[in-house]
PDB file of C-alpha atoms in Angstrom:
ATOM      1  CA  MET A   1       4.058  -3.871  -6.428  1.00  0.00           C
ATOM      2  CA  ILE A   2       4.962  -5.312  -3.426  1.00  0.00           C
ATOM      3  CA  ARG A   3       8.486  -5.937  -2.390  1.00  0.00           C
ATOM      4  CA  HIS A   4      10.350  -7.316   0.366  1.00  0.00           C
ATOM      5  CA  ASN A   5      14.290  -7.190   0.637  1.00  0.00           C
ATOM      6  CA  ASN A   6      16.251  -9.017   2.990  1.00  0.00           C
ATOM      7  CA  GLY A   7      19.211  -9.672   1.228  1.00  0.00           C
ATOM      8  CA  SER A   8      18.498 -12.986  -0.420  1.00  0.00           C
ATOM      9  CA  ALA A   9      19.888 -14.795  -2.793  1.00  0.00           C
ATOM     10  CA  VAL A  10      16.847 -16.466  -4.196  1.00  0.00           C
ATOM     11  CA  ALA A  11      13.649 -14.100  -5.222  1.00  0.00           C
ATOM     12  CA  VAL A  12      10.188 -15.462  -4.961  1.00  0.00           C
ATOM     13  CA  VAL A  13       7.891 -13.809  -7.583  1.00  0.00           C
ATOM     14  CA  VAL A  14       4.457 -13.872  -6.428  1.00  0.00           C
ATOM     15  CA  LEU A  15       1.281 -13.465  -9.176  1.00  0.00           C
ATOM     16  CA  HIS A  16      -1.650 -12.466  -8.123  1.00  0.00           C
ATOM     17  CA  GLU A  17      -5.577 -13.229  -8.905  1.00  0.00           C
ATOM     18  CA  ILE A  18      -7.640 -11.574 -11.275  1.00  0.00           C
ATOM     19  CA  TYR A  19      -8.009  -9.664  -7.707  1.00  0.00           C
ATOM     20  CA  GLY A  20      -5.025  -7.860  -8.257  1.00  0.00           C
ATOM     21  CA  LEU A  21      -3.155  -6.990  -4.987  1.00  0.00           C
ATOM     22  CA  ASN A  22      -5.016  -7.204  -2.550  1.00  0.00           C
ATOM     23  CA  ARG A  23      -4.965  -8.548   1.629  1.00  0.00           C
ATOM     24  CA  HIS A  24      -4.399 -12.196   0.792  1.00  0.00           C
ATOM     25  CA  VAL A  25      -0.527 -11.691  -1.895  1.00  0.00           C
ATOM     26  CA  GLU A  26      -0.182  -9.022   0.871  1.00  0.00           C
ATOM     27  CA  GLU A  27      -0.331 -11.779   3.673  1.00  0.00           C
ATOM     28  CA  VAL A  28       1.625 -14.262   0.710  1.00  0.00           C
ATOM     29  CA  CYS A  29       4.344 -12.127   0.229  1.00  0.00           C
ATOM     30  CA  LEU A  30       4.768 -11.397   3.616  1.00  0.00           C
ATOM     31  CA  ASN A  31       4.852 -15.461   4.946  1.00  0.00           C
ATOM     32  CA  TRP A  32       7.618 -15.429   2.204  1.00  0.00           C
ATOM     33  CA  SER A  33       9.481 -12.669   3.398  1.00  0.00           C
ATOM     34  CA  ARG A  34       9.358 -14.654   6.724  1.00  0.00           C
ATOM     35  CA  LEU A  35      11.658 -17.194   4.968  1.00  0.00           C
ATOM     36  CA  GLY A  36      14.365 -15.426   4.294  1.00  0.00           C
ATOM     37  CA  TYR A  37      13.496 -15.192   0.299  1.00  0.00           C
ATOM     38  CA  ASP A  38      13.597 -11.778  -1.516  1.00  0.00           C
ATOM     39  CA  VAL A  39       9.381 -11.141  -2.452  1.00  0.00           C
ATOM     40  CA  VAL A  40       8.547  -9.550  -5.621  1.00  0.00           C
ATOM     41  CA  ALA A  41       5.384  -9.392  -6.405  1.00  0.00           C
ATOM     42  CA  PRO A  42       4.337  -7.211 -10.012  1.00  0.00           C
ATOM     43  CA  ASP A  43       0.782  -5.148 -10.364  1.00  0.00           C
ATOM     44  CA  LEU A  44      -0.472  -6.460 -13.564  1.00  0.00           C
ATOM     45  CA  LEU A  45      -3.643  -4.719 -13.120  1.00  0.00           C
ATOM     46  CA  ALA A  46      -2.010  -0.762 -12.575  1.00  0.00           C
ATOM     47  CA  GLY A  47      -3.550  -0.655  -9.190  1.00  0.00           C
ATOM     48  CA  ARG A  48      -6.927  -1.119  -9.485  1.00  0.00           C
ATOM     49  CA  VAL A  49      -7.971  -4.364  -6.621  1.00  0.00           C
ATOM     50  CA  TYR A  50     -11.233  -5.551  -7.226  1.00  0.00           C
ATOM     51  CA  ALA A  51     -13.114  -7.003  -4.742  1.00  0.00           C
ATOM     52  CA  TYR A  52     -14.206 -10.723  -4.340  1.00  0.00           C
ATOM     53  CA  GLU A  53     -17.963 -10.048  -5.282  1.00  0.00           C
ATOM     54  CA  GLN A  54     -16.637  -8.288  -8.507  1.00  0.00           C
ATOM     55  CA  GLU A  55     -15.547 -11.115 -10.154  1.00  0.00           C
ATOM     56  CA  SER A  56     -17.008 -11.677 -13.405  1.00  0.00           C
ATOM     57  CA  GLU A  57     -15.487  -7.369 -14.254  1.00  0.00           C
ATOM     58  CA  ALA A  58     -11.794  -8.650 -12.566  1.00  0.00           C
ATOM     59  CA  TYR A  59     -12.364 -11.412 -14.540  1.00  0.00           C
ATOM     60  CA  ARG A  60     -13.258  -8.873 -18.083  1.00  0.00           C
ATOM     61  CA  ALA A  61     -11.239  -6.715 -17.495  1.00  0.00           C
ATOM     62  CA  PHE A  62      -7.980  -9.018 -16.495  1.00  0.00           C
ATOM     63  CA  MET A  63      -8.515 -10.605 -20.126  1.00  0.00           C
ATOM     64  CA  GLU A  64      -9.680  -7.214 -21.723  1.00  0.00           C
ATOM     65  CA  GLY A  65      -7.064  -5.349 -20.516  1.00  0.00           C
ATOM     66  CA  VAL A  66      -4.152  -7.482 -20.475  1.00  0.00           C
ATOM     67  CA  GLY A  67      -4.156 -10.846 -21.399  1.00  0.00           C
ATOM     68  CA  PHE A  68      -2.084 -13.357 -20.911  1.00  0.00           C
ATOM     69  CA  ALA A  69       0.094 -13.035 -23.595  1.00  0.00           C
ATOM     70  CA  LYS A  70       1.255  -9.542 -22.502  1.00  0.00           C
ATOM     71  CA  ALA A  71       1.397 -10.695 -18.793  1.00  0.00           C
ATOM     72  CA  ALA A  72       2.919 -13.314 -19.406  1.00  0.00           C
ATOM     73  CA  GLY A  73       6.148 -10.732 -21.112  1.00  0.00           C
ATOM     74  CA  ASP A  74       6.025  -8.005 -18.565  1.00  0.00           C
ATOM     75  CA  VAL A  75       6.626 -11.496 -16.134  1.00  0.00           C
ATOM     76  CA  ARG A  76       9.651 -12.449 -18.208  1.00  0.00           C
ATOM     77  CA  VAL A  77      10.768  -8.897 -18.177  1.00  0.00           C
ATOM     78  CA  LEU A  78      10.757  -9.164 -14.576  1.00  0.00           C
ATOM     79  CA  LEU A  79      12.276 -12.519 -14.812  1.00  0.00           C
ATOM     80  CA  ASP A  80      15.410 -11.353 -16.530  1.00  0.00           C
ATOM     81  CA  GLU A  81      15.621  -8.328 -14.183  1.00  0.00           C
ATOM     82  CA  LEU A  82      15.770 -10.617 -10.878  1.00  0.00           C
ATOM     83  CA  ARG A  83      18.305 -12.996 -13.359  1.00  0.00           C
ATOM     84  CA  THR A  84      21.054 -10.375 -12.320  1.00  0.00           C
ATOM     85  CA  THR A  85      20.560  -9.859  -8.664  1.00  0.00           C
ATOM     86  CA  HIS A  86      19.728 -13.643  -7.879  1.00  0.00           C
ATOM     87  CA  THR A  87      21.085 -17.364  -8.034  1.00  0.00           C
ATOM     88  CA  GLN A  88      18.059 -18.498  -8.768  1.00  0.00           C
ATOM     89  CA  VAL A  89      13.948 -17.544  -8.636  1.00  0.00           C
ATOM     90  CA  PHE A  90      10.985 -19.139  -8.342  1.00  0.00           C
ATOM     91  CA  VAL A  91       7.285 -18.442  -9.032  1.00  0.00           C
ATOM     92  CA  VAL A  92       4.052 -19.167  -6.973  1.00  0.00           C
ATOM     93  CA  GLY A  93       0.885 -18.296  -8.968  1.00  0.00           C
ATOM     94  CA  TYR A  94      -2.790 -18.139  -8.366  1.00  0.00           C
ATOM     95  CA  SER A  95      -5.531 -18.549 -10.841  1.00  0.00           C
ATOM     96  CA  ILE A  96      -4.578 -16.293 -13.313  1.00  0.00           C
ATOM     97  CA  GLY A  97      -1.089 -16.015 -12.036  1.00  0.00           C
ATOM     98  CA  ALA A  98      -0.901 -19.479 -12.475  1.00  0.00           C
ATOM     99  CA  THR A  99      -1.430 -19.918 -16.248  1.00  0.00           C
ATOM    100  CA  ILE A 100       0.634 -16.848 -16.312  1.00  0.00           C
ATOM    101  CA  GLY A 101       3.359 -18.397 -14.227  1.00  0.00           C
ATOM    102  CA  TRP A 102       3.174 -21.888 -17.046  1.00  0.00           C
ATOM    103  CA  ILE A 103       3.497 -20.338 -20.076  1.00  0.00           C
ATOM    104  CA  VAL A 104       6.675 -17.939 -19.113  1.00  0.00           C
ATOM    105  CA  ALA A 105       7.719 -21.524 -17.672  1.00  0.00           C
ATOM    106  CA  LYS A 106       7.622 -23.121 -20.675  1.00  0.00           C
ATOM    107  CA  GLN A 107      10.276 -19.963 -22.104  1.00  0.00           C
ATOM    108  CA  GLY A 108      12.448 -20.878 -18.808  1.00  0.00           C
ATOM    109  CA  GLY A 109      13.962 -18.325 -17.203  1.00  0.00           C
ATOM    110  CA  MET A 110      12.744 -19.650 -13.611  1.00  0.00           C
ATOM    111  CA  ASP A 111      14.234 -22.619 -11.420  1.00  0.00           C
ATOM    112  CA  GLY A 112      10.822 -24.074 -10.136  1.00  0.00           C
ATOM    113  CA  LEU A 113       7.091 -22.859 -10.476  1.00  0.00           C
ATOM    114  CA  VAL A 114       4.624 -23.661  -7.977  1.00  0.00           C
ATOM    115  CA  GLY A 115       0.361 -22.717  -9.560  1.00  0.00           C
ATOM    116  CA  TYR A 116      -2.589 -22.960  -6.758  1.00  0.00           C
ATOM    117  CA  TYR A 117      -5.465 -23.874  -9.464  1.00  0.00           C
ATOM    118  CA  GLY A 118      -4.494 -22.504 -12.899  1.00  0.00           C
ATOM    119  CA  SER A 119      -7.700 -23.570 -14.647  1.00  0.00           C
ATOM    120  CA  ARG A 120      -6.652 -21.935 -17.946  1.00  0.00           C
ATOM    121  CA  ILE A 121      -3.717 -24.293 -18.449  1.00  0.00           C
ATOM    122  CA  ARG A 122      -4.825 -26.751 -19.825  1.00  0.00           C
ATOM    123  CA  ASP A 123      -5.175 -24.324 -22.836  1.00  0.00           C
ATOM    124  CA  TYR A 124      -1.901 -23.789 -22.668  1.00  0.00           C
ATOM    125  CA  VAL A 125      -0.173 -27.791 -21.928  1.00  0.00           C
ATOM    126  CA  ASP A 126       0.867 -28.568 -25.859  1.00  0.00           C
ATOM    127  CA  VAL A 127       4.834 -27.665 -24.300  1.00  0.00           C
ATOM    128  CA  PRO A 128       6.113 -28.607 -20.735  1.00  0.00           C
ATOM    129  CA  PRO A 129       7.738 -26.540 -18.321  1.00  0.00           C
ATOM    130  CA  ARG A 130      11.491 -25.963 -19.073  1.00  0.00           C
ATOM    131  CA  CYS A 131      11.746 -26.657 -15.213  1.00  0.00           C
ATOM    132  CA  PRO A 132       9.825 -28.606 -11.937  1.00  0.00           C
ATOM    133  CA  ALA A 133       6.584 -27.006 -11.904  1.00  0.00           C
ATOM    134  CA  MET A 134       4.164 -28.306  -8.614  1.00  0.00           C
ATOM    135  CA  LEU A 135       0.261 -27.533  -9.219  1.00  0.00           C
ATOM    136  CA  PHE A 136      -2.914 -27.490  -6.777  1.00  0.00           C
ATOM    137  CA  PHE A 137      -5.972 -27.756  -8.285  1.00  0.00           C
ATOM    138  CA  PRO A 138     -10.235 -28.642  -5.768  1.00  0.00           C
ATOM    139  CA  GLU A 139     -10.605 -31.577  -7.170  1.00  0.00           C
ATOM    140  CA  LYS A 140     -13.610 -30.188  -9.250  1.00  0.00           C
ATOM    141  CA  GLU A 141     -13.662 -27.662 -11.341  1.00  0.00           C
ATOM    142  CA  ALA A 142     -17.371 -25.810 -12.766  1.00  0.00           C
ATOM    143  CA  SER A 143     -15.823 -25.166 -16.118  1.00  0.00           C
ATOM    144  CA  PHE A 144     -13.558 -29.048 -16.597  1.00  0.00           C
ATOM    145  CA  ASP A 145     -12.542 -32.169 -15.365  1.00  0.00           C
ATOM    146  CA  VAL A 146     -10.371 -32.202 -12.534  1.00  0.00           C
ATOM    147  CA  THR A 147      -8.939 -35.363 -13.053  1.00  0.00           C
ATOM    148  CA  ARG A 148      -8.721 -35.420 -16.414  1.00  0.00           C
ATOM    149  CA  LEU A 149      -5.868 -32.160 -17.079  1.00  0.00           C
ATOM    150  CA  ARG A 150      -3.896 -33.953 -13.706  1.00  0.00           C
ATOM    151  CA  ASP A 151      -3.631 -37.411 -15.666  1.00  0.00           C
ATOM    152  CA  GLU A 152      -1.999 -34.959 -18.774  1.00  0.00           C
ATOM    153  CA  LEU A 153      -0.030 -33.147 -16.970  1.00  0.00           C
ATOM    154  CA  SER A 154       1.189 -35.022 -14.226  1.00  0.00           C
ATOM    155  CA  ALA A 155       2.352 -37.552 -17.677  1.00  0.00           C
ATOM    156  CA  MET A 156       4.581 -34.341 -18.103  1.00  0.00           C
ATOM    157  CA  ASP A 157       8.088 -34.541 -16.955  1.00  0.00           C
ATOM    158  CA  GLY A 158       9.348 -32.253 -13.859  1.00  0.00           C
ATOM    159  CA  VAL A 159       5.667 -31.907 -13.294  1.00  0.00           C
ATOM    160  CA  GLN A 160       3.936 -32.435  -9.528  1.00  0.00           C
ATOM    161  CA  VAL A 161      -0.265 -32.361 -10.018  1.00  0.00           C
ATOM    162  CA  ARG A 162      -2.055 -32.624  -6.152  1.00  0.00           C
ATOM    163  CA  LEU A 163      -5.668 -32.114  -6.202  1.00  0.00           C
ATOM    164  CA  PHE A 164      -7.453 -30.768  -2.839  1.00  0.00           C
ATOM    165  CA  PRO A 165     -10.685 -30.960  -1.191  1.00  0.00           C
ATOM    166  CA  GLY A 166     -12.781 -27.748  -2.121  1.00  0.00           C
ATOM    167  CA  GLU A 167     -13.572 -25.104  -4.370  1.00  0.00           C
ATOM    168  CA  HIS A 168     -11.487 -22.991  -6.460  1.00  0.00           C
ATOM    169  CA  GLY A 169      -9.936 -20.159  -4.632  1.00  0.00           C
ATOM    170  CA  PHE A 170      -9.815 -22.621  -1.365  1.00  0.00           C
ATOM    171  CA  ALA A 171      -6.159 -21.209  -0.197  1.00  0.00           C
ATOM    172  CA  ASP A 172      -7.074 -17.772   0.287  1.00  0.00           C
ATOM    173  CA  PRO A 173      -8.405 -17.011   3.602  1.00  0.00           C
ATOM    174  CA  PHE A 174     -10.508 -14.317   2.552  1.00  0.00           C
ATOM    175  CA  SER A 175     -12.504 -15.179  -0.197  1.00  0.00           C
ATOM    176  CA  GLY A 176     -15.271 -17.325   1.198  1.00  0.00           C
ATOM    177  CA  ARG A 177     -14.104 -20.660  -0.338  1.00  0.00           C
ATOM    178  CA  CYS A 178     -11.543 -21.065   1.995  1.00  0.00           C
ATOM    179  CA  ALA A 179     -10.362 -24.587   2.699  1.00  0.00           C
ATOM    180  CA  THR A 180      -8.473 -24.633   6.355  1.00  0.00           C
ATOM    181  CA  LEU A 181      -6.878 -28.602   5.478  1.00  0.00           C
ATOM    182  CA  SER A 182      -5.960 -28.009   2.056  1.00  0.00           C
ATOM    183  CA  ALA A 183      -4.456 -24.569   1.780  1.00  0.00           C
ATOM    184  CA  LYS A 184      -1.686 -25.729   5.024  1.00  0.00           C
ATOM    185  CA  GLU A 185      -1.155 -28.652   3.056  1.00  0.00           C
ATOM    186  CA  ALA A 186      -0.717 -27.027   0.179  1.00  0.00           C
ATOM    187  CA  ASP A 187       1.494 -24.203   1.602  1.00  0.00           C
ATOM    188  CA  GLY A 188       3.845 -26.626   2.630  1.00  0.00           C
ATOM    189  CA  LEU A 189       4.292 -28.636   0.075  1.00  0.00           C
ATOM    190  CA  SER A 190       5.180 -25.046  -2.031  1.00  0.00           C
ATOM    191  CA  ILE A 191       7.546 -24.643   1.338  1.00  0.00           C
ATOM    192  CA  SER A 192       9.146 -27.613   0.832  1.00  0.00           C
ATOM    193  CA  PHE A 193       9.647 -27.787  -3.155  1.00  0.00           C
ATOM    194  CA  ILE A 194      11.085 -24.282  -3.381  1.00  0.00           C
ATOM    195  CA  TRP A 195      13.529 -25.687  -0.127  1.00  0.00           C
ATOM    196  CA  GLY A 196      14.134 -29.288  -2.119  1.00  0.00           C
ATOM    197  CA  LEU A 197      15.308 -27.017  -5.686  1.00  0.00           C
ATOM    198  CA  GLN A 198      17.210 -24.845  -3.899  1.00  0.00           C
ATOM    199  CA  GLN A 199      19.887 -27.676  -2.492  1.00  0.00           C
ATOM    200  CA  GLY A 200      19.908 -28.402  -5.695  1.00  0.00           C
TER     201      GLY A 200
END
């Protein structure tokens, strides 16, 4: 688990991709910490970190060894704990982390969700989230129609969806798939979104 404690009343929970608590997650946590937030990134893979070249192995390990239901339950417990010490709790998730955040948001317990390329959100569109959500996707995904998913999600109250040039993973500068301009814009929107929700 990664933690940055700044004595803030507001916590940001960062949910990692299938690769675990890698350098990208460390950088994301540090960036939110520099903005003054308390930051927590739970380790959903029990200490295992995968290289980008191990994508298939990492995905299989998550799906077979953890799964979305267990991960969502673990995150829900963490949010409940943070609720006892913070007035607001936000979630920022990447890929599977975005999908996990979306699943938990349908149950409540957070004040806002930012999700980067949570492609499996498409399997959980039956119930809208119980908090505002901002979702980012690449303009194209190999496995599904992004435009169709955007339209479906955008019809939900409180859900904003933006498509960006680039591939799945466009916000990770270490992955080889980074689209710098898209990442910069999405990160700026994330900060503005959470800041706006803080102000009520």
